[in-house]
Structures are given as structure tokens and as C-alpha cells.
Amino acid sequence: MTQKLALITGGSSGIGAAIAAQADREGYQVALMDTNAEGVRAVAARMKEGVALVCDITDETAVEAALSTLGRTPDLLVNNAGIVRFEYMLDMSVETFRHILDVDLTGAFVMSRAVGRRLRDEKRGGAMVNISSIGGITPSLGTNAYAAAKGGMIKLAELMALEWGPLGIRVNTVSPGFIDGGMSAAVYADPRTREIRSNAVPLKRLGLEQDIAEAVMFLASDRAGYVNGHNLVVDGGLIHSVLSQVPRA
Ligand SMILES: NC(=O)c1ccc[n+]([C@@H]2O[C@H](COP(=O)([O-])OP(=O)(O)OC[C@H]3O[C@@H](n4cnc5c(N)ncnc54)[C@H](O)[C@@H]3O)[C@@H](O)[C@H]2O)c1
């Protein structure tokens, strides 16, 4: 059997790098796409046969060119690249709002369409996993376009699952909760925040990047062969605990 190829966007750090490492351990050839040239090359160098693609996922032309250099179509696409800017919307510029939407939502569309078209033309199936966030289900204050984009990613995966299911392309989402790393590393550098947030989670700990990597690789695998259009929340039970955090009268 030919070795499968996994393409992970935003793979130069945090959750993306953990997914890449897990895919590598599970026998995939791993390609990483990121705007951070130094970071993406360093992570790719840790893989058995890693490929680094320095590319902005919002740039349609650059994405097509980068995919062409791979020489074959990825069997697995993980739409993981993302940005967050904490700002209240009354003070926010349209430019910033658009930029966040562009990276967090349109970028996933650009990538999925490019890989999806190739799989369709080759008449073979594949798997895609979007990395959303519990913030796309239960928005938290100050997350503006990030929350809107992450909610949109869940819907995008549902719709792609519907449209591309007949082609044998399964599309699912993973929604991480409080993750100790990546874009939240600075937040959890504060011990008090770690304690408060860990205690808010029914499992009484923050999530690990590896918790997300395991969920992604499950959805990518044949073990999830009948799972399509699903949003797998990986948050230690946090979003279902909201009512229990409000004291009874
Ligand atoms: N860390 C968390 O607490 C958390 C929680 C929920 C969801 N997430 C989601 O997980 C995903 C990974 O985040 P992370 O925490 O590892 O953060 P991170 O900042 O470490 O990783 C994001 C990566 O995306 C890359 N990137 C940004 N814009 C890009 C672009 N236009 N083109 C290509 N690459 C680009 C960055 O260079 C970076 O390597 C994100 O989608 C994020 O929203 C993270």
C-alpha cells in the first residue's frame, strides 16, 4: 500500500506541530504549510520524510503552486492554521475583522477546495479535518471575528461533508477547549489563570496539544470511516458545565 500523505496547515507550532508528529508516528508522510518559514522547516526536519511549504493559506495562487510542488495529492488535509486577536467589536476596524475571517475561515475554504478538486479529478477519496474551537460554539468576550470564523468552520465542514461525501471525501471538525500551548501559551504562563481554568474543566486539567492530535488522527483514520460532518469537541467536558458553574439560589 502506498504511504499516505498528510498536509497540515499552521504546522510550524503548537497544535499543528503535535498533529504532524502524531501523523508521522502513524506512518504518514507529512507536509506542513505555514507562513513562518523558519518554524515550518524546523518541524518538517523532525519528521521522517517531512516537507515544508512556506505559504499563506489565504493566497489562492500561492496555495496552488505549493500543492503542485508536492507531486501528489494529500490523502489527509488538516485545516489548523489560525489567528486570534482579542478586541471588543465597538472599537475594532473592519480591516482587522476581515483579516481574521480571511485566515480563520476563507483560508480553510481555499485549502479544502484545492485539495478537494484534485481528489475529485483523480477519482479517489480522502479525509479533511478542520480545527475549530469551543469558541465557535460558545463565544467568549473579546473574540470577535475569531468566534464567527470558528463557528463558520464547523458549518463549512458540515456542508463539505454533504457535498463531497459522494466523492468519498469525509470532512469533520475538532473543536479544542482550553489547550496548554500554541496561541494560548501566554495565557497559561500565569499560574492563577491556569488554576482557575483547570478547575473550571470537569476533568480538572487543561487540554494538551496531544489530546487534539489524537482526536484528529482518529477522525482521519479508517476507524472513523462512517463519521462525516461531525464536530468532535475535545474540551474535558467544559462546554457542558456552564449551568453547574452558576450557584443555585
Ligand atoms: N491553543 C488553544 O488554546 C486553541 C484552542 C482552541 C482552538 N485552537 C485552534 O487550534 C489551531 C492551532 O492553534 P495553536 O494554538 O497551535 O496556535 P499557533 O499560533 O501556535 O499556531 C497557528 C499557526 O498558524 C500559522 N498561520 C497563521 N496564519 C497563517 C496563514 N495565513 N497561512 C499559513 N499559516 C498561518 C502560524 O504561523 C502558526 O504556526 C488554530 O486554528 C486555533 O484557533 C487553539
GROMACS .gro file of C-alpha atoms and ligand atoms in nm:
model
  293
    1MET     CA    1   0.000   0.000   0.000
    2THR     CA    2   0.133   0.346  -0.085
    3GLN     CA    3   0.219   0.564   0.207
    4LYS     CA    4  -0.048   0.825   0.276
    5LEU     CA    5   0.034   1.195   0.263
    6ALA     CA    6  -0.097   1.432   0.532
    7LEU     CA    7  -0.095   1.809   0.479
    8ILE     CA    8  -0.124   2.018   0.794
    9THR     CA    9  -0.163   2.394   0.775
   10GLY     CA   10  -0.018   2.607   1.054
   11GLY     CA   11   0.213   2.319   1.130
   12SER     CA   12   0.509   2.524   1.250
   13SER     CA   13   0.399   2.540   1.612
   14GLY     CA   14   0.153   2.438   1.881
   15ILE     CA   15  -0.133   2.205   1.792
   16GLY     CA   16  -0.030   2.177   1.424
   17ALA     CA   17   0.319   2.055   1.516
   18ALA     CA   18   0.166   1.798   1.755
   19ILE     CA   19  -0.070   1.671   1.482
   20ALA     CA   20   0.226   1.648   1.243
   21ALA     CA   21   0.430   1.445   1.492
   22GLN     CA   22   0.137   1.207   1.551
   23ALA     CA   23   0.076   1.165   1.176
   24ASP     CA   24   0.447   1.093   1.133
   25ARG     CA   25   0.434   0.827   1.408
   26GLU     CA   26   0.127   0.672   1.243
   27GLY     CA   27   0.319   0.625   0.917
   28TYR     CA   28   0.201   0.919   0.707
   29GLN     CA   29   0.437   1.124   0.501
   30VAL     CA   30   0.388   1.475   0.642
   31ALA     CA   31   0.376   1.807   0.460
   32LEU     CA   32   0.341   2.128   0.658
   33MET     CA   33   0.220   2.463   0.526
   34ASP     CA   34   0.284   2.781   0.721
   35THR     CA   35   0.383   3.145   0.677
   36ASN     CA   36   0.654   3.102   0.941
   37ALA     CA   37   0.941   2.979   0.721
   38GLU     CA   38   1.191   2.905   0.995
   39GLY     CA   39   0.935   2.730   1.214
   40VAL     CA   40   0.785   2.516   0.941
   41ARG     CA   41   1.128   2.398   0.823
   42ALA     CA   42   1.232   2.310   1.177
   43VAL     CA   43   0.918   2.100   1.237
   44ALA     CA   44   0.944   1.931   0.896
   45ALA     CA   45   1.306   1.838   0.972
   46ARG     CA   46   1.184   1.638   1.274
   47MET     CA   47   0.962   1.418   1.054
   48LYS     CA   48   1.085   1.102   0.878
   49GLU     CA   49   1.008   1.249   0.534
   50GLY     CA   50   0.880   1.596   0.621
   51VAL     CA   51   0.808   1.858   0.356
   52ALA     CA   52   0.794   2.229   0.445
   53LEU     CA   53   0.574   2.458   0.235
   54VAL     CA   54   0.615   2.828   0.313
   55CYS     CA   55   0.280   2.962   0.204
   56ASP     CA   56  -0.011   3.180   0.313
   57ILE     CA   57  -0.333   2.975   0.311
   58THR     CA   58  -0.536   3.279   0.202
   59ASP     CA   59  -0.333   3.322  -0.117
   60GLU     CA   60  -0.509   3.105  -0.375
   61THR     CA   61  -0.230   3.126  -0.635
   62ALA     CA   62   0.045   3.051  -0.385
   63VAL     CA   63  -0.154   2.757  -0.246
   64GLU     CA   64  -0.194   2.606  -0.596
   65ALA     CA   65   0.179   2.646  -0.661
   66ALA     CA   66   0.273   2.495  -0.325
   67LEU     CA   67   0.043   2.196  -0.378
   68SER     CA   68   0.195   2.136  -0.721
   69THR     CA   69   0.541   2.104  -0.568
   70LEU     CA   70   0.418   1.808  -0.360
   71GLY     CA   71   0.389   1.595  -0.672
   72ARG     CA   72   0.083   1.415  -0.536
   73THR     CA   73  -0.244   1.500  -0.366
   74PRO     CA   74  -0.269   1.477   0.013
   75ASP     CA   75  -0.489   1.194   0.143
   76LEU     CA   76  -0.546   1.396   0.458
   77LEU     CA   77  -0.583   1.774   0.493
   78VAL     CA   78  -0.588   1.931   0.838
   79ASN     CA   79  -0.705   2.294   0.834
   80ASN     CA   80  -0.530   2.401   1.151
   81ALA     CA   81  -0.375   2.744   1.075
   82GLY     CA   82  -0.544   3.023   1.263
   83ILE     CA   83  -0.504   3.358   1.434
   84VAL     CA   84  -0.678   3.530   1.722
   85ARG     CA   85  -0.686   3.899   1.824
   86PHE     CA   86  -0.863   3.992   2.144
   87GLU     CA   87  -1.052   4.314   2.082
   88TYR     CA   88  -1.401   4.443   2.153
   89MET     CA   89  -1.605   4.491   1.840
   90LEU     CA   90  -1.716   4.850   1.905
   91ASP     CA   91  -1.352   4.953   1.881
   92MET     CA   92  -1.248   4.717   1.608
   93SER     CA   93  -1.163   4.808   1.247
   94VAL     CA   94  -1.330   4.636   0.953
   95GLU     CA   95  -0.981   4.566   0.818
   96THR     CA   96  -0.883   4.362   1.125
   97PHE     CA   97  -1.220   4.184   1.125
   98ARG     CA   98  -1.178   4.088   0.759
   99HIS     CA   99  -0.820   3.973   0.810
  100ILE     CA  100  -0.919   3.732   1.089
  101LEU     CA  101  -1.210   3.595   0.884
  102ASP     CA  102  -0.980   3.556   0.587
  103VAL     CA  103  -0.722   3.346   0.771
  104ASP     CA  104  -0.957   3.152   1.001
  105LEU     CA  105  -1.241   3.077   0.759
  106THR     CA  106  -1.164   3.163   0.397
  107GLY     CA  107  -0.820   3.002   0.426
  108ALA     CA  108  -0.984   2.670   0.517
  109PHE     CA  109  -1.209   2.703   0.212
  110VAL     CA  110  -0.915   2.782  -0.019
  111MET     CA  111  -0.724   2.478   0.108
  112SER     CA  112  -1.017   2.238   0.110
  113ARG     CA  113  -1.131   2.335  -0.237
  114ALA     CA  114  -0.779   2.299  -0.380
  115VAL     CA  115  -0.730   1.951  -0.229
  116GLY     CA  116  -1.093   1.850  -0.294
  117ARG     CA  117  -1.070   1.935  -0.665
  118ARG     CA  118  -0.755   1.728  -0.702
  119LEU     CA  119  -0.911   1.427  -0.526
  120ARG     CA  120  -1.223   1.460  -0.743
  121ASP     CA  121  -1.016   1.473  -1.062
  122GLU     CA  122  -0.818   1.165  -0.951
  123LYS     CA  123  -1.146   0.988  -0.866
  124ARG     CA  124  -1.038   0.892  -0.517
  125GLY     CA  125  -1.145   0.973  -0.164
  126GLY     CA  126  -0.970   1.135   0.129
  127ALA     CA  127  -1.023   1.292   0.469
  128MET     CA  128  -1.025   1.652   0.591
  129VAL     CA  129  -1.033   1.779   0.948
  130ASN     CA  130  -1.099   2.140   1.041
  131ILE     CA  131  -0.961   2.270   1.370
  132SER     CA  132  -1.231   2.497   1.507
  133SER     CA  133  -1.269   2.586   1.877
  134ILE     CA  134  -1.525   2.568   2.155
  135GLY     CA  135  -1.522   2.946   2.098
  136GLY     CA  136  -1.704   2.874   1.773
  137ILE     CA  137  -1.986   2.712   1.974
  138THR     CA  138  -1.989   2.923   2.291
  139PRO     CA  139  -1.820   3.255   2.215
  140SER     CA  140  -1.616   3.428   2.482
  141LEU     CA  141  -1.599   3.805   2.515
  142GLY     CA  142  -1.341   3.981   2.300
  143THR     CA  143  -1.308   3.708   2.041
  144ASN     CA  144  -1.490   3.898   1.765
  145ALA     CA  145  -1.429   3.757   1.414
  146TYR     CA  146  -1.244   3.456   1.559
  147ALA     CA  147  -1.567   3.325   1.715
  148ALA     CA  148  -1.760   3.396   1.394
  149ALA     CA  149  -1.496   3.224   1.181
  150LYS     CA  150  -1.468   2.921   1.411
  151GLY     CA  151  -1.846   2.880   1.410
  152GLY     CA  152  -1.829   2.913   1.032
  153MET     CA  153  -1.565   2.642   1.009
  154ILE     CA  154  -1.800   2.393   1.174
  155LYS     CA  155  -2.074   2.476   0.922
  156LEU     CA  156  -1.826   2.466   0.635
  157ALA     CA  157  -1.722   2.113   0.731
  158GLU     CA  158  -2.088   2.004   0.756
  159LEU     CA  159  -2.158   2.141   0.410
  160MET     CA  160  -1.843   1.995   0.254
  161ALA     CA  161  -1.931   1.660   0.410
  162LEU     CA  162  -2.267   1.682   0.236
  163GLU     CA  163  -2.129   1.794  -0.100
  164TRP     CA  164  -1.816   1.578  -0.110
  165GLY     CA  165  -1.939   1.266   0.073
  166PRO     CA  166  -2.050   1.115  -0.260
  167LEU     CA  167  -1.687   1.154  -0.378
  168GLY     CA  168  -1.559   0.955  -0.079
  169ILE     CA  169  -1.416   1.264   0.090
  170ARG     CA  170  -1.503   1.275   0.460
  171VAL     CA  171  -1.492   1.618   0.628
  172ASN     CA  172  -1.506   1.658   1.006
  173THR     CA  173  -1.418   1.914   1.272
  174VAL     CA  174  -1.231   1.904   1.601
  175SER     CA  175  -1.315   2.180   1.850
  176PRO     CA  176  -1.047   2.215   2.117
  177GLY     CA  177  -1.118   2.363   2.460
  178PHE     CA  178  -0.856   2.520   2.690
  179ILE     CA  179  -0.529   2.398   2.539
  180ASP     CA  180  -0.200   2.441   2.722
  181GLY     CA  181   0.013   2.560   2.431
  182GLY     CA  182   0.007   2.724   2.090
  183MET     CA  183  -0.175   3.057   2.080
  184SER     CA  184  -0.276   3.012   2.447
  185ALA     CA  185   0.079   2.959   2.579
  186ALA     CA  186   0.099   3.321   2.701
  187VAL     CA  187  -0.239   3.294   2.877
  188TYR     CA  188  -0.132   2.985   3.073
  189ALA     CA  189   0.206   3.128   3.166
  190ASP     CA  190   0.009   3.290   3.450
  191PRO     CA  191  -0.027   3.030   3.734
  192ARG     CA  192  -0.351   3.188   3.866
  193THR     CA  193  -0.517   3.163   3.523
  194ARG     CA  194  -0.402   2.802   3.491
  195GLU     CA  195  -0.557   2.718   3.826
  196ILE     CA  196  -0.890   2.892   3.761
  197ARG     CA  197  -0.926   2.746   3.414
  198SER     CA  198  -0.815   2.394   3.511
  199ASN     CA  199  -1.073   2.395   3.793
  200ALA     CA  200  -1.348   2.503   3.554
  201VAL     CA  201  -1.297   2.187   3.346
  202PRO     CA  202  -1.480   1.872   3.472
  203LEU     CA  203  -1.161   1.670   3.410
  204LYS     CA  204  -0.972   1.926   3.624
  205ARG     CA  205  -0.690   1.991   3.383
  206LEU     CA  206  -0.605   2.192   3.075
  207GLY     CA  207  -0.602   2.010   2.743
  208LEU     CA  208  -0.276   1.906   2.581
  209GLU     CA  209  -0.182   1.958   2.218
  210GLN     CA  210  -0.156   1.580   2.204
  211ASP     CA  211  -0.524   1.544   2.308
  212ILE     CA  212  -0.614   1.729   1.988
  213ALA     CA  213  -0.369   1.534   1.774
  214GLU     CA  214  -0.527   1.203   1.891
  215ALA     CA  215  -0.877   1.322   1.802
  216VAL     CA  216  -0.767   1.447   1.460
  217MET     CA  217  -0.589   1.124   1.373
  218PHE     CA  218  -0.891   0.920   1.483
  219LEU     CA  219  -1.120   1.119   1.250
  220ALA     CA  220  -0.864   1.084   0.972
  221SER     CA  221  -0.839   0.708   1.012
  222ASP     CA  222  -1.047   0.423   0.872
  223ARG     CA  223  -1.174   0.365   1.228
  224ALA     CA  224  -1.386   0.674   1.165
  225GLY     CA  225  -1.480   0.556   0.816
  226TYR     CA  226  -1.852   0.626   0.868
  227VAL     CA  227  -1.805   0.958   1.052
  228ASN     CA  228  -1.877   1.252   0.824
  229GLY     CA  229  -1.977   1.612   0.904
  230HIS     CA  230  -1.920   1.561   1.277
  231ASN     CA  231  -1.782   1.816   1.523
  232LEU     CA  232  -1.576   1.638   1.789
  233VAL     CA  233  -1.548   1.863   2.095
  234VAL     CA  234  -1.226   1.791   2.288
  235ASP     CA  235  -1.259   2.007   2.599
  236GLY     CA  236  -1.268   1.779   2.904
  237GLY     CA  237  -1.645   1.843   2.934
  238LEU     CA  238  -1.611   2.220   2.972
  239ILE     CA  239  -1.889   2.350   2.747
  240HIS     CA  240  -2.147   2.125   2.912
  241SER     CA  241  -2.055   2.253   3.258
  242VAL     CA  242  -2.180   2.609   3.217
  243LEU     CA  243  -2.503   2.571   3.420
  244SER     CA  244  -2.319   2.393   3.702
  245GLN     CA  245  -2.085   2.689   3.736
  246VAL     CA  246  -2.372   2.919   3.829
  247PRO     CA  247  -2.464   2.872   4.201
  248ARG     CA  248  -2.819   2.759   4.279
  249ALA     CA  249  -3.034   3.019   4.456
  250LIG     N1  250  -0.431   2.682   2.172
  250LIG     C1  251  -0.559   2.687   2.203
  250LIG     O1  252  -0.595   2.711   2.319
  250LIG     C2  253  -0.665   2.662   2.099
  250LIG     C3  254  -0.796   2.638   2.144
  250LIG     C4  255  -0.895   2.617   2.050
  250LIG     C5  256  -0.864   2.615   1.915
  250LIG     N2  257  -0.736   2.637   1.874
  250LIG     C6  258  -0.710   2.635   1.730
  250LIG     O2  259  -0.603   2.548   1.702
  250LIG     C7  260  -0.537   2.590   1.583
  250LIG     C8  261  -0.387   2.593   1.608
  250LIG     O3  262  -0.361   2.694   1.703
  250LIG     P1  263  -0.238   2.692   1.805
  250LIG     O4  264  -0.292   2.711   1.939
  250LIG     O5  265  -0.149   2.578   1.779
  250LIG     O6  266  -0.172   2.833   1.766
  250LIG     P2  267  -0.033   2.870   1.698
  250LIG     O7  268  -0.034   3.019   1.688
  250LIG     O8  269   0.078   2.802   1.770
  250LIG     O9  270  -0.045   2.805   1.552
  250LIG     C9  271  -0.109   2.867   1.445
  250LIG    C10  272  -0.020   2.851   1.326
  250LIG    O10  273  -0.087   2.904   1.210
  250LIG    C11  274   0.009   2.972   1.130
  250LIG     N3  275  -0.058   3.068   1.044
  250LIG    C12  276  -0.122   3.182   1.081
  250LIG     N4  277  -0.170   3.246   0.971
  250LIG    C13  278  -0.139   3.168   0.864
  250LIG    C14  279  -0.161   3.181   0.724
  250LIG     N5  280  -0.228   3.285   0.674
  250LIG     N6  281  -0.114   3.084   0.642
  250LIG    C15  282  -0.047   2.978   0.692
  250LIG     N7  283  -0.021   2.961   0.824
  250LIG    C16  284  -0.066   3.056   0.910
  250LIG    C17  285   0.103   3.037   1.232
  250LIG    O11  286   0.227   3.073   1.174
  250LIG    C18  287   0.112   2.927   1.336
  250LIG    O12  288   0.219   2.838   1.308
  250LIG    C19  289  -0.596   2.728   1.548
  250LIG    O13  290  -0.689   2.713   1.443
  250LIG    C20  291  -0.666   2.769   1.675
  250LIG    O14  292  -0.774   2.855   1.652
  250LIG    C21  293  -0.636   2.660   1.963
   0.00000   0.00000   0.00000
